[in-house]
C-alpha positions in Angstrom: 11.7 -67.8 105.5 14.9 -68.9 103.8 15.7 -72.5 102.9 19.5 -73.1 103.3 21.6 -74.3 100.4 22.7 -77.5 102.3 19.1 -78.7 102.4 18.6 -77.8 98.8 21.7 -79.8 97.9 20.6 -82.7 100.1 17.3 -82.9 98.3 18.9 -82.8 94.9 21.2 -85.6 95.9 18.3 -87.6 97.2 16.5 -87.3 93.9 19.6 -88.4 91.9 20.0 -91.4 94.2 16.3 -92.3 94.0 15.8 -91.9 97.7 12.1 -91.1 97.8 11.6 -91.6 101.5 14.5 -89.2 102.4 13.3 -86.6 100.0 9.7 -86.8 101.2 10.7 -86.6 104.9 12.8 -83.5 104.1 9.8 -81.7 102.6 7.6 -82.8 105.5 10.2 -81.3 107.9 10.2 -78.0 105.9 6.4 -77.8 106.1 6.5 -78.6 109.9 9.0 -75.8 110.3 6.6 -73.3 108.7 8.0 -73.0 105.2 5.4 -72.0 102.7 4.4 -74.3 99.9 5.4 -71.8 97.2 8.9 -71.6 98.7 9.3 -75.4 98.8 8.1 -75.6 95.3 10.3 -72.8 94.0 13.5 -73.2 96.0 13.6 -77.0 96.5 11.5 -79.0 94.0 11.7 -76.8 90.9 15.4 -75.8 91.5 16.4 -79.4 91.8 14.4 -80.5 88.7 16.0 -77.7 86.7 19.5 -78.8 87.8 18.6 -82.4 86.9 17.4 -81.3 83.5 20.7 -79.6 82.9 22.6 -82.7 83.9 20.5 -84.7 81.4 21.0 -82.2 78.6 24.8 -82.3 79.2 24.8 -86.1 79.1 25.8 -86.5 82.8 22.7 -88.6 83.7 20.4 -90.9 81.8 16.7 -90.6 81.0 15.8 -93.1 83.7 17.4 -91.0 86.4 15.6 -87.9 85.2 12.3 -89.8 85.0 12.7 -91.2 88.5 13.5 -87.8 90.0 10.3 -86.3 88.3 8.3 -89.2 89.7 9.5 -88.6 93.2 8.7 -84.9 93.0 5.2 -85.6 91.7 4.6 -88.1 94.6 5.8 -85.5 97.1 3.4 -82.9 95.5 0.6 -85.4 95.8 1.4 -85.8 99.5 1.2 -82.0 99.9 -2.0 -81.5 98.0 -4.4 -81.9 100.9 -2.8 -78.8 102.5 -3.2 -76.9 99.2 -6.7 -77.4 98.1 -8.6 -74.2 99.0 -11.9 -74.6 100.9 -13.3 -71.4 99.4 -13.5 -71.3 95.7 -13.9 -68.3 93.4 -15.9 -68.2 90.3 -12.8 -68.0 88.1 -11.5 -71.1 86.2 -8.1 -71.7 84.7 -7.1 -74.4 82.3 -3.5 -75.6 82.6 -1.5 -77.7 80.1 1.9 -78.4 78.6 2.8 -77.2 75.2 2.1 -79.9 72.6 4.8 -82.6 72.4 6.1 -81.7 75.9 6.4 -84.5 78.4 7.5 -82.6 81.5 4.4 -81.7 83.5 5.7 -81.1 87.1 6.1 -77.3 86.5 2.6 -76.7 85.3 1.2 -78.8 88.2 3.0 -76.4 90.5 1.3 -73.5 88.7 -2.0 -75.3 89.1 -1.5 -75.7 92.9 -0.7 -72.0 93.2 -3.9 -71.1 91.5 -5.7 -73.4 93.9 -4.1 -71.7 96.8 -5.6 -68.5 95.5 -9.0 -70.1 95.3 -9.3 -70.7 91.6 -11.1 -73.6 90.0 -8.4 -75.5 88.1 -8.5 -77.9 85.2 -5.0 -79.5 85.1 -4.6 -81.3 81.7 -0.9 -82.2 82.0 1.3 -83.3 79.1 0.7 -84.9 75.8 -2.5 -83.0 74.8 -3.0 -82.1 71.1 -3.9 -78.5 70.5 -7.2 -79.3 68.9 -8.3 -81.2 72.0 -7.2 -78.3 74.2 -9.3 -75.9 72.2 -12.3 -78.2 72.3 -12.0 -78.6 76.1 -11.7 -74.8 76.5 -14.8 -74.3 74.5 -16.7 -76.5 76.9 -15.4 -75.0 80.2 -15.0 -71.4 79.1 -12.1 -70.5 81.4 -11.0 -67.1 82.5 -7.3 -67.9 81.8 -5.0 -70.5 80.2 -1.6 -71.4 81.5 1.0 -73.2 79.3 4.3 -74.7 80.3 7.3 -75.3 78.0 10.4 -77.1 79.3 12.4 -77.7 76.1 13.6 -74.8 74.0 13.3 -76.7 70.7 9.5 -76.8 71.2 9.4 -73.0 71.0 8.0 -73.1 67.4 5.2 -75.4 68.7 4.4 -72.9 71.4 4.1 -70.1 68.9 1.8 -72.2 66.7 -0.3 -73.0 69.7 -0.6 -69.3 70.6 -1.6 -68.4 67.1 -4.4 -71.1 67.2 -5.5 -70.0 70.7 -5.7 -66.4 69.5 -7.8 -67.4 66.5 -10.3 -69.1 68.8 -10.0 -66.9 72.0 -8.9 -63.4 70.9 -8.9 -61.8 74.4 -8.3 -64.8 76.7 -5.4 -64.2 79.1 -2.6 -66.7 78.5 0.2 -67.2 81.0 3.4 -68.9 79.7 6.5 -70.1 81.6 8.9 -73.0 82.0 12.5 -74.1 81.9 12.7 -73.4 78.1 13.1 -69.7 79.0 16.0 -70.1 81.4 18.4 -68.7 78.8 16.0 -66.0 77.6 13.6 -65.9 74.6 10.5 -64.8 76.4 10.7 -61.5 74.6 9.0 -63.1 71.6 5.8 -63.5 73.6 5.3 -59.8 73.5 4.2 -60.1 69.9 1.0 -61.9 71.1 -1.8 -60.0 72.7 -3.0 -60.9 76.2 0.0 -63.2 76.7 2.0 -62.9 79.9 5.4 -64.4 80.7 5.8 -65.9 84.2 9.4 -66.1 85.3 8.5 -68.1 88.5 5.7 -69.0 90.9 6.2 -65.7 92.8 5.4 -63.8 89.6 2.1 -65.7 89.4 1.3 -65.0 93.0 1.9 -61.3 92.5 -0.4 -61.3 89.4 -3.1 -63.1 91.3 -2.8 -60.8 94.2 -3.0 -57.6 92.3 -5.1 -58.5 89.2 -8.3 -60.3 90.3 -9.9 -61.1 88.0 -7.1 -61.6 85.5 -7.5 -59.4 82.4 
């Protein structure tokens, strides 16, 4: 089911104006009309945040406006969560985190919710986690997959260092990587790492989960 561009624009404008109630009601209306969570995430929430990120990068809005928009989106996602949590869980577990030094965690939370919709057990660690702590946690929970998010292109060297460390500790663990940092390309470099898959969007993740269970 398509979401028209007028509503996408209205949601973006609500975020920029800090109108949480309006934005929240719009998402509630979309759900009541039968729009799937993944479509709302991809076509409304993520699309708006990407555009806000570009406005910030171009100096057209300040950090406060960007932070407020992210906070509103996270609040809306929290409101949606009761409809996402799967009642039937699989035995597979995924750990989800941002690349070290990243502070934008909304995207990886969306990925976490898609995993939950598919019945996975999720450990969402968010942003600001040092690599050594991530490795320590993974050793304790022994996940079947790891998902990493990178929002800022200048953190690409950090991502590559993390992948090297992860490969040293978990040689065959599937690692899924995505985020706004790849919007202008650059995901080709991930092909140099074994068992690393680039996810262009949430639909790519859904396709992977639908056709490759368990992930290998």
